[in-house]
Coordinates of C-alpha atoms in Angstrom, one line a residue:
M1 CA 60.2 -90.1 16.5
R2 CA 56.6 -89.9 17.8
F3 CA 53.9 -91.8 16.0
L4 CA 50.4 -90.4 15.7
A5 CA 47.7 -92.1 17.6
S6 CA 45.6 -94.5 15.5
P7 CA 42.5 -92.2 15.0
A8 CA 44.6 -89.2 14.1
R9 CA 46.7 -91.3 11.6
A10 CA 43.6 -92.6 10.0
T11 CA 42.2 -89.1 9.6
L12 CA 45.5 -87.9 8.0
I13 CA 45.5 -90.8 5.5
A14 CA 41.9 -90.1 4.6
C15 CA 42.7 -86.4 3.9
A16 CA 45.7 -87.4 1.8
I17 CA 43.5 -89.8 -0.3
G18 CA 40.9 -87.1 -0.7
L19 CA 43.5 -84.5 -1.7
G20 CA 44.9 -86.9 -4.2
A21 CA 41.4 -87.5 -5.7
V22 CA 40.9 -83.7 -6.0
L23 CA 44.2 -83.2 -7.7
S24 CA 43.6 -86.1 -10.1
A25 CA 40.3 -84.5 -11.2
S26 CA 41.8 -81.1 -11.7
P27 CA 41.5 -79.6 -15.2
A28 CA 45.2 -79.0 -15.3
R29 CA 45.9 -82.7 -15.3
A30 CA 43.3 -83.4 -18.1
I31 CA 44.7 -80.8 -20.4
G32 CA 46.7 -82.5 -23.2
E33 CA 45.1 -85.9 -22.7
E34 CA 43.3 -87.8 -25.4
V35 CA 39.5 -87.8 -25.6
T36 CA 38.7 -91.5 -25.5
D37 CA 34.9 -91.1 -25.3
V38 CA 32.1 -88.6 -25.8
R39 CA 28.8 -89.3 -24.0
I40 CA 25.6 -87.4 -24.9
M41 CA 22.8 -87.3 -22.3
G42 CA 19.3 -85.7 -22.0
N43 CA 18.7 -85.2 -25.8
S44 CA 15.1 -86.3 -25.9
R45 CA 14.2 -84.3 -29.1
T46 CA 17.5 -83.7 -30.8
D47 CA 19.2 -86.5 -32.7
E48 CA 22.5 -87.6 -31.0
S49 CA 24.5 -87.1 -34.3
T50 CA 23.3 -83.5 -34.4
V51 CA 24.5 -82.8 -30.9
R52 CA 27.9 -84.4 -31.7
S53 CA 28.2 -82.5 -34.9
V54 CA 27.4 -79.1 -33.2
A55 CA 29.7 -79.9 -30.2
G56 CA 32.6 -80.4 -32.5
V57 CA 34.6 -82.7 -30.1
S58 CA 35.4 -86.3 -31.2
I59 CA 37.2 -89.4 -30.0
G60 CA 40.9 -88.9 -30.7
D61 CA 40.9 -85.1 -30.1
T62 CA 43.2 -83.6 -27.5
L63 CA 41.5 -81.9 -24.5
E64 CA 42.6 -78.2 -24.5
A65 CA 42.1 -75.6 -21.8
D66 CA 39.1 -74.1 -23.6
T67 CA 37.6 -77.3 -25.1
L68 CA 34.7 -77.6 -22.6
D69 CA 33.9 -73.9 -22.8
T70 CA 33.9 -74.0 -26.6
V71 CA 31.6 -77.0 -26.7
R72 CA 29.2 -75.3 -24.2
E73 CA 29.2 -72.1 -26.3
R74 CA 28.5 -73.9 -29.6
L75 CA 25.5 -75.8 -28.1
N76 CA 24.1 -72.7 -26.4
T77 CA 24.4 -70.7 -29.6
T78 CA 22.2 -73.0 -31.7
G79 CA 19.1 -72.0 -29.7
L80 CA 18.1 -75.7 -29.5
F81 CA 18.7 -76.2 -25.8
A82 CA 17.3 -74.7 -22.6
D83 CA 20.3 -75.9 -20.6
V84 CA 23.8 -77.3 -21.4
N85 CA 26.3 -78.8 -19.0
V86 CA 29.7 -80.2 -20.1
W87 CA 32.4 -81.9 -18.0
W88 CA 35.1 -84.5 -18.2
E89 CA 36.1 -87.6 -16.3
Q90 CA 38.9 -90.1 -16.5
Y91 CA 38.1 -92.9 -18.9
K92 CA 40.5 -95.7 -19.9
T93 CA 43.8 -94.2 -21.1
G94 CA 42.4 -90.6 -21.5
V95 CA 39.3 -88.6 -20.6
R96 CA 35.6 -88.9 -21.4
V97 CA 33.7 -85.7 -22.3
N98 CA 30.1 -85.7 -20.9
I99 CA 27.5 -83.5 -22.6
A100 CA 24.2 -83.1 -20.9
V101 CA 21.5 -81.1 -22.7
K102 CA 17.9 -80.2 -22.0
D103 CA 16.0 -79.7 -25.3
K104 CA 13.8 -76.6 -25.9
F105 CA 10.3 -77.3 -27.1
P106 CA 11.0 -77.3 -30.8
W107 CA 7.9 -75.6 -32.2
A108 CA 5.3 -73.1 -31.3
P109 CA 2.8 -70.8 -32.8
V110 CA 4.2 -67.3 -32.0
P111 CA 1.9 -64.3 -32.0
T112 CA 3.6 -61.2 -33.3
G113 CA 2.6 -57.6 -33.2
S114 CA 3.9 -54.1 -33.1
W115 CA 2.5 -50.7 -32.3
S116 CA 4.1 -47.3 -33.3
A117 CA 2.7 -44.0 -34.4
N118 CA 2.4 -44.8 -38.1
N119 CA 2.7 -48.6 -38.4
K120 CA 0.6 -51.1 -36.5
S121 CA 0.8 -54.8 -37.2
F122 CA -0.5 -58.1 -36.0
G123 CA 0.6 -61.5 -37.1
L124 CA 1.2 -65.2 -36.3
L125 CA 4.3 -67.2 -36.9
F126 CA 4.6 -71.0 -36.8
V127 CA 8.3 -71.8 -36.1
H128 CA 9.9 -75.3 -35.9
G129 CA 13.5 -75.1 -34.9
N130 CA 14.4 -78.8 -34.8
L131 CA 12.7 -80.7 -37.6
F132 CA 13.4 -84.4 -37.6
G133 CA 15.5 -83.9 -34.5
R134 CA 18.3 -82.7 -36.8
G135 CA 18.1 -78.9 -36.4
K136 CA 16.3 -78.3 -39.7
Q137 CA 14.2 -75.1 -39.5
L138 CA 10.7 -74.2 -40.9
L139 CA 8.9 -70.9 -40.7
I140 CA 5.3 -70.2 -41.8
G141 CA 3.8 -66.8 -41.0
G142 CA 1.9 -63.8 -41.9
R143 CA 0.9 -60.3 -40.7
I144 CA -1.5 -57.5 -41.3
A145 CA 0.1 -54.1 -41.0
T146 CA -0.5 -50.4 -41.8
V147 CA 2.6 -50.2 -44.0
D148 CA 3.7 -53.8 -44.9
S149 CA 1.3 -56.7 -44.7
G150 CA 2.4 -60.1 -46.0
A151 CA 3.0 -63.8 -45.6
A152 CA 6.2 -65.9 -45.8
L153 CA 7.3 -69.6 -46.0
A154 CA 10.9 -70.5 -45.4
Y155 CA 12.9 -73.7 -44.9
R156 CA 16.5 -74.0 -43.9
D157 CA 18.9 -76.9 -43.6
P158 CA 21.9 -75.7 -41.6
S159 CA 24.0 -78.8 -42.4
W160 CA 23.5 -80.6 -45.7
F161 CA 24.2 -84.3 -45.1
G162 CA 26.2 -83.4 -42.0
T163 CA 28.6 -81.1 -43.9
W164 CA 29.5 -77.4 -43.6
I165 CA 27.2 -76.7 -46.6
Y166 CA 23.8 -75.3 -45.8
W167 CA 20.9 -74.3 -48.0
Q168 CA 17.6 -72.5 -47.6
I169 CA 14.6 -71.3 -49.6
Q170 CA 12.0 -68.7 -48.9
G171 CA 9.0 -67.3 -50.6
N172 CA 6.8 -64.3 -49.7
V173 CA 3.8 -62.3 -50.8
Q174 CA 3.4 -58.7 -49.6
R175 CA 1.0 -55.8 -49.7
Q176 CA 2.5 -52.4 -49.0
N177 CA 1.3 -48.9 -48.5
V178 CA 4.5 -47.0 -48.5
P179 CA 4.6 -43.4 -47.2
E180 CA 7.0 -40.7 -48.3
Y181 CA 7.8 -37.8 -46.0
L182 CA 9.6 -34.5 -46.5
P183 CA 13.3 -35.1 -45.7
D184 CA 13.7 -32.6 -42.8
D185 CA 13.2 -33.7 -39.2
E186 CA 9.9 -31.8 -38.9
G187 CA 8.4 -33.6 -42.0
A188 CA 6.6 -36.0 -39.8
D189 CA 4.4 -33.2 -38.3
L190 CA 2.9 -32.6 -41.8
G191 CA 2.4 -36.3 -42.5
P192 CA 3.4 -38.1 -45.7
Y193 CA 3.1 -36.0 -48.9
R194 CA 2.6 -39.2 -51.0
A195 CA 1.8 -42.8 -50.4
T196 CA 2.0 -45.8 -52.8
L197 CA 0.0 -49.0 -52.8
M198 CA 1.7 -52.1 -54.3
T199 CA 1.7 -55.9 -54.1
S200 CA 4.6 -58.3 -54.7
Y201 CA 5.5 -62.0 -54.6
G202 CA 8.9 -63.6 -54.9
I203 CA 11.1 -66.5 -54.1
E204 CA 14.8 -66.7 -53.0
P205 CA 16.9 -69.9 -53.0
A206 CA 20.3 -69.7 -51.3
V207 CA 23.3 -72.0 -50.7
G208 CA 26.3 -71.3 -48.5
I209 CA 29.2 -72.8 -46.6
A210 CA 29.8 -72.4 -42.9
W211 CA 33.6 -72.5 -42.9
F212 CA 34.8 -73.7 -39.5
R213 CA 31.2 -72.9 -38.2
R214 CA 32.1 -69.3 -37.8
V215 CA 32.7 -67.9 -41.3
K216 CA 29.9 -68.1 -43.8
T217 CA 29.9 -67.4 -47.5
Q218 CA 26.5 -67.4 -49.3
V219 CA 25.1 -66.9 -52.8
A220 CA 21.5 -66.5 -53.6
W221 CA 19.1 -65.6 -56.5
R222 CA 16.0 -63.6 -55.8
V223 CA 13.2 -62.9 -58.2
E224 CA 10.3 -60.8 -57.2
R225 CA 7.4 -59.2 -59.1
F226 CA 6.1 -55.8 -58.0
N227 CA 2.7 -54.5 -59.2
V228 CA 2.0 -50.9 -58.4
D229 CA -1.7 -50.0 -57.9
K230 CA -1.4 -46.3 -57.5
S231 CA 0.3 -43.4 -55.7
Y232 CA -2.1 -41.0 -54.0
A233 CA -2.1 -38.0 -51.7
P234 CA -2.9 -39.1 -48.1
T235 CA -4.8 -35.9 -47.5
D236 CA -7.3 -36.9 -50.2
P237 CA -10.2 -38.6 -48.4
N238 CA -11.0 -40.5 -51.6
Q239 CA -7.4 -41.6 -52.2
M240 CA -7.7 -40.8 -55.9
A241 CA -4.7 -41.9 -58.0
L242 CA -2.2 -39.1 -58.9
A243 CA -1.5 -38.3 -62.5
P244 CA 0.7 -40.7 -64.3
D245 CA 3.7 -38.4 -64.2
Q246 CA 3.3 -38.1 -60.4
Q247 CA 3.3 -41.8 -59.6
A248 CA 6.2 -42.8 -57.4
T249 CA 7.2 -45.7 -59.6
Q250 CA 6.1 -48.2 -62.2
G251 CA 5.8 -52.0 -61.5
A252 CA 8.7 -54.3 -62.5
T253 CA 10.2 -57.7 -62.1
V254 CA 13.3 -57.6 -60.0
A255 CA 15.9 -60.3 -60.3
I256 CA 19.0 -60.1 -58.1
G257 CA 22.2 -62.1 -57.8
K258 CA 23.3 -61.9 -54.2
G259 CA 26.6 -62.7 -52.4
S260 CA 27.5 -62.3 -48.8
V261 CA 30.2 -63.2 -46.3
S262 CA 30.0 -63.1 -42.5
F263 CA 32.4 -63.7 -39.6
D264 CA 30.2 -64.6 -36.6
L265 CA 32.2 -65.0 -33.4
R266 CA 29.3 -64.2 -31.1
A267 CA 28.0 -66.4 -28.4
R268 CA 24.6 -66.2 -26.7
E269 CA 23.7 -67.4 -23.3
F270 CA 20.0 -66.8 -22.7
A271 CA 19.6 -63.0 -23.1
V272 CA 23.3 -62.1 -23.1
M273 CA 25.3 -61.8 -26.3
T274 CA 29.1 -61.6 -26.4
G275 CA 31.7 -61.5 -29.1
T276 CA 31.9 -59.9 -32.5
A277 CA 30.2 -60.4 -35.9
L278 CA 31.3 -58.8 -39.2
G279 CA 29.5 -59.0 -42.5
G280 CA 29.3 -57.7 -46.0
S281 CA 27.0 -58.2 -49.0
F282 CA 26.6 -57.3 -52.6
D283 CA 23.4 -57.3 -54.6
L284 CA 23.3 -56.9 -58.4
G285 CA 20.0 -56.5 -60.2
S286 CA 20.3 -57.1 -63.9
P287 CA 18.3 -58.4 -66.9
D288 CA 21.0 -61.2 -67.0
F289 CA 19.2 -62.6 -63.9
K290 CA 15.8 -62.4 -65.7
G291 CA 14.7 -59.0 -64.3
D292 CA 13.7 -55.7 -65.8
L293 CA 15.9 -53.3 -63.8
T294 CA 19.7 -52.7 -63.5
F295 CA 21.0 -51.6 -60.1
W296 CA 23.4 -52.5 -57.4
R297 CA 23.7 -52.3 -53.6
V298 CA 26.6 -52.9 -51.3
G299 CA 26.6 -53.1 -47.5
A300 CA 28.8 -53.9 -44.5
G301 CA 28.3 -54.0 -40.8
A302 CA 29.8 -55.0 -37.5
E303 CA 28.3 -55.8 -34.0
H304 CA 30.1 -56.4 -30.7
G305 CA 28.8 -57.5 -27.4
V306 CA 30.5 -57.4 -24.0
K307 CA 29.2 -59.0 -20.8
F308 CA 29.5 -57.2 -17.4
F309 CA 28.6 -58.3 -13.9
R310 CA 27.5 -61.8 -15.2
S311 CA 24.3 -60.6 -16.8
H312 CA 24.8 -57.0 -17.9
N313 CA 25.3 -56.6 -21.7
L314 CA 26.7 -53.7 -23.8
I315 CA 26.0 -54.2 -27.5
V316 CA 27.4 -51.8 -30.1
S317 CA 26.9 -51.9 -33.9
A318 CA 27.7 -49.9 -37.0
G319 CA 27.2 -50.3 -40.7
G320 CA 26.7 -48.7 -44.1
T321 CA 24.7 -49.4 -47.3
F322 CA 25.2 -47.7 -50.6
G323 CA 23.3 -48.2 -53.9
K324 CA 22.8 -47.0 -57.4
N325 CA 19.4 -46.7 -59.2
L326 CA 17.7 -48.6 -56.4
P327 CA 14.0 -49.5 -56.9
F328 CA 11.6 -47.6 -54.8
W329 CA 10.9 -50.6 -52.6
M330 CA 14.6 -51.3 -52.0
E331 CA 15.7 -47.8 -51.0
N332 CA 17.5 -47.3 -47.7
T333 CA 15.1 -46.1 -45.0
A334 CA 15.5 -44.9 -41.4
G335 CA 12.9 -44.5 -38.7
G336 CA 11.0 -46.7 -36.3
P337 CA 12.9 -49.8 -35.1
N338 CA 16.3 -48.7 -36.6
L339 CA 16.0 -45.1 -35.5
R340 CA 13.8 -45.0 -32.4
G341 CA 12.3 -41.5 -31.9
Y342 CA 11.2 -41.1 -35.5
L343 CA 8.3 -42.4 -37.6
F344 CA 8.7 -45.7 -39.5
Q345 CA 10.5 -45.2 -42.8
Q346 CA 10.5 -41.4 -42.2
F347 CA 13.8 -40.9 -44.1
R348 CA 14.9 -42.3 -47.5
G349 CA 18.0 -42.3 -49.6
D350 CA 20.5 -44.3 -51.7
S351 CA 23.3 -43.9 -49.1
Q352 CA 23.2 -44.8 -45.4
L353 CA 25.5 -44.9 -42.4
Q354 CA 24.3 -46.0 -39.0
A355 CA 25.5 -46.8 -35.5
H356 CA 23.7 -48.1 -32.3
A357 CA 24.6 -48.6 -28.7
E358 CA 22.5 -50.5 -26.2
Y359 CA 23.2 -51.3 -22.6
H360 CA 21.0 -54.2 -21.2
F361 CA 20.7 -55.0 -17.6
P362 CA 18.5 -57.4 -15.5
L363 CA 15.7 -56.1 -13.4
F364 CA 14.4 -59.4 -11.8
S365 CA 13.4 -63.0 -12.7
I366 CA 10.4 -65.1 -12.0
S367 CA 11.2 -68.7 -12.5
S368 CA 12.4 -68.9 -16.2
L369 CA 11.0 -65.5 -17.1
D370 CA 13.6 -62.7 -17.2
F371 CA 12.7 -59.0 -17.0
R372 CA 15.5 -56.8 -18.4
A373 CA 15.8 -53.1 -19.2
L374 CA 18.0 -51.2 -21.7
A375 CA 19.3 -47.7 -22.5
F376 CA 20.1 -46.9 -26.2
Y377 CA 21.6 -44.4 -28.6
D378 CA 20.8 -44.5 -32.3
V379 CA 22.4 -42.4 -35.1
Q380 CA 21.6 -42.5 -38.8
A381 CA 23.0 -40.5 -41.7
L382 CA 20.8 -40.9 -44.8
W383 CA 21.2 -39.0 -48.1
W384 CA 21.0 -39.1 -51.9
R385 CA 24.3 -39.4 -53.8
S386 CA 22.5 -39.4 -57.1
L387 CA 19.3 -37.7 -58.2
P388 CA 18.0 -36.9 -61.7
P389 CA 18.3 -33.3 -63.0
V390 CA 15.4 -31.1 -61.8
G391 CA 12.5 -31.3 -64.2
A392 CA 9.7 -28.9 -65.0
G393 CA 6.9 -30.7 -63.1
V394 CA 6.3 -31.2 -59.4
Y395 CA 8.0 -34.6 -59.5
T396 CA 11.2 -35.4 -61.4
P397 CA 11.5 -38.8 -63.1
R398 CA 14.6 -40.9 -63.2
D399 CA 15.7 -42.3 -66.5
T400 CA 15.2 -45.9 -65.6
P401 CA 12.5 -48.4 -66.7
D402 CA 10.7 -48.1 -63.4
Q403 CA 10.4 -44.3 -63.8
R404 CA 11.0 -43.5 -60.2
T405 CA 10.0 -39.9 -59.5
F406 CA 11.3 -37.6 -56.8
L407 CA 10.2 -34.4 -55.1
I408 CA 13.3 -32.3 -55.7
N409 CA 13.5 -28.6 -54.8
D410 CA 15.6 -26.2 -52.7
V411 CA 12.9 -25.6 -50.1
N412 CA 11.8 -28.8 -48.5
G413 CA 12.3 -31.5 -51.2
Y414 CA 15.2 -34.0 -51.8
Q415 CA 18.6 -32.5 -52.5
Q416 CA 21.6 -34.3 -53.8
G417 CA 24.7 -34.6 -51.7
F418 CA 25.4 -35.0 -48.0
D419 CA 24.6 -32.2 -45.5
P420 CA 25.4 -33.0 -41.9
K421 CA 22.8 -30.6 -40.5
R422 CA 20.1 -32.0 -42.7
D423 CA 21.0 -35.7 -43.1
I424 CA 22.1 -36.8 -39.6
H425 CA 19.4 -38.0 -37.2
Q426 CA 19.9 -39.1 -33.6
S427 CA 17.8 -40.6 -30.8
I428 CA 18.2 -41.7 -27.2
G429 CA 15.9 -43.5 -24.9
G430 CA 15.2 -46.7 -23.0
G431 CA 13.2 -49.9 -23.1
L432 CA 12.1 -53.1 -21.5
R433 CA 12.5 -56.7 -22.6
F434 CA 10.8 -59.9 -21.3
F435 CA 12.5 -63.2 -22.1
L436 CA 11.4 -66.8 -21.5
R437 CA 14.5 -68.9 -21.3
S438 CA 12.9 -71.8 -23.2
V439 CA 12.1 -69.5 -26.1
A440 CA 14.9 -68.0 -28.3
V441 CA 13.2 -64.6 -28.9
P442 CA 12.0 -61.9 -26.5
L443 CA 8.3 -62.2 -25.7
I444 CA 7.7 -58.5 -25.4
G445 CA 9.8 -55.4 -26.1
F446 CA 9.0 -51.8 -25.4
D447 CA 11.1 -48.8 -26.5
A448 CA 10.7 -45.1 -25.8
G449 CA 12.9 -42.9 -28.0
W450 CA 13.5 -39.2 -28.0
G451 CA 14.4 -37.7 -31.4
I452 CA 17.2 -35.3 -30.7
E453 CA 16.7 -33.2 -33.9
S454 CA 12.9 -33.6 -34.0
R455 CA 12.5 -33.1 -30.2
T456 CA 9.7 -35.7 -30.1
W457 CA 9.1 -38.8 -28.2
R458 CA 8.1 -42.0 -30.2
F459 CA 7.1 -45.3 -28.6
T460 CA 7.3 -48.8 -30.0
L461 CA 5.8 -51.9 -28.6
I462 CA 6.8 -55.3 -30.1
V463 CA 5.3 -58.6 -29.3
G464 CA 7.0 -61.8 -30.4
A465 CA 9.7 -62.0 -33.0

């Protein structure tokens, strides 16, 4: 038997030791071992207990094949961190899980704005996403807009005393100038036939449980007062109030008991969303909740994201909302952001089905600024299941305390029932998005939509949230 020369033998021994070290550090060996320590690093703004609570891995757990990926996904999804790195190492009789995070700047004044054909707005939001270093959230903001100006204050505690229970409260004041268009696709060319000025103020406390962090059930009570100033014909340069029987609605106090459930299996890594979310809600307006009106609304929706080629993203969504005796300000609407290619709130109804598909892909990046593009398809079906019997006047009132009136006729007014040729609206187009990785929302978005039925281009520019 020949022996290796001393240098060759030393090299072979070193390689064997190195190979053994690599094998000892392989994930396969760690799977099934006990977690004997969890170390948090880099959390300069977020309390360590918050990081541990969100990560969801503790001493005594068993390291599974997907443990590290799950921890990384949970931390990225919170929106609190600009970077997350998770790995393991041998420690005592098991393994230590190391979690290194880089905090995002927790607060910022965020200018917001949008521009479209019939609704222009400018506002400012103050958002703090990590109050007290414990992930509590505060929002203060306001905007001035053509259709819906207002201000809002909201606070949210996503984990009450470290439990799965969360609570939130929000209040708002709003000044609206709501247009109504003829229901056909060419109605926008003639402009709105009626507009209504009104103000409102309200508050909504809510409490919920985030079961296993992914399933949320929530109940809320909302009370809001609406004061209607007047309805007028937009073609009237003096904007004189219409006759009392031609007003769109009367003011009222609306009180709503709300319930919702959601299954959110989505994960977000910077601008890419993957996974599925399902949700449903039921709203009941009733004098039992200290309001003036009786109505109901039920809705459900789903969204799914798929990642391709590391940073390409296909997002599809679908949903429906149905109501009975909905107040004027709560009716389903389509147009603008949810139906690009048409005017903001161009279509109205008590019944709505919708679907959307967007394909996002990267253009280029400059440092932490990502430039992305998208192609989209929107479709909405919006109609009235229930309208009052046609009256003798121009507008027909509904037999409810708010005295909602409708333009109902066989020529160009509202008609009861679903007609695919009349009630389905589609658009296609493309857009641009500009993301800053240290901020959880796009800085700028621009969409150009072609209304398939209206054969018109509409453009929307959105700045901030």
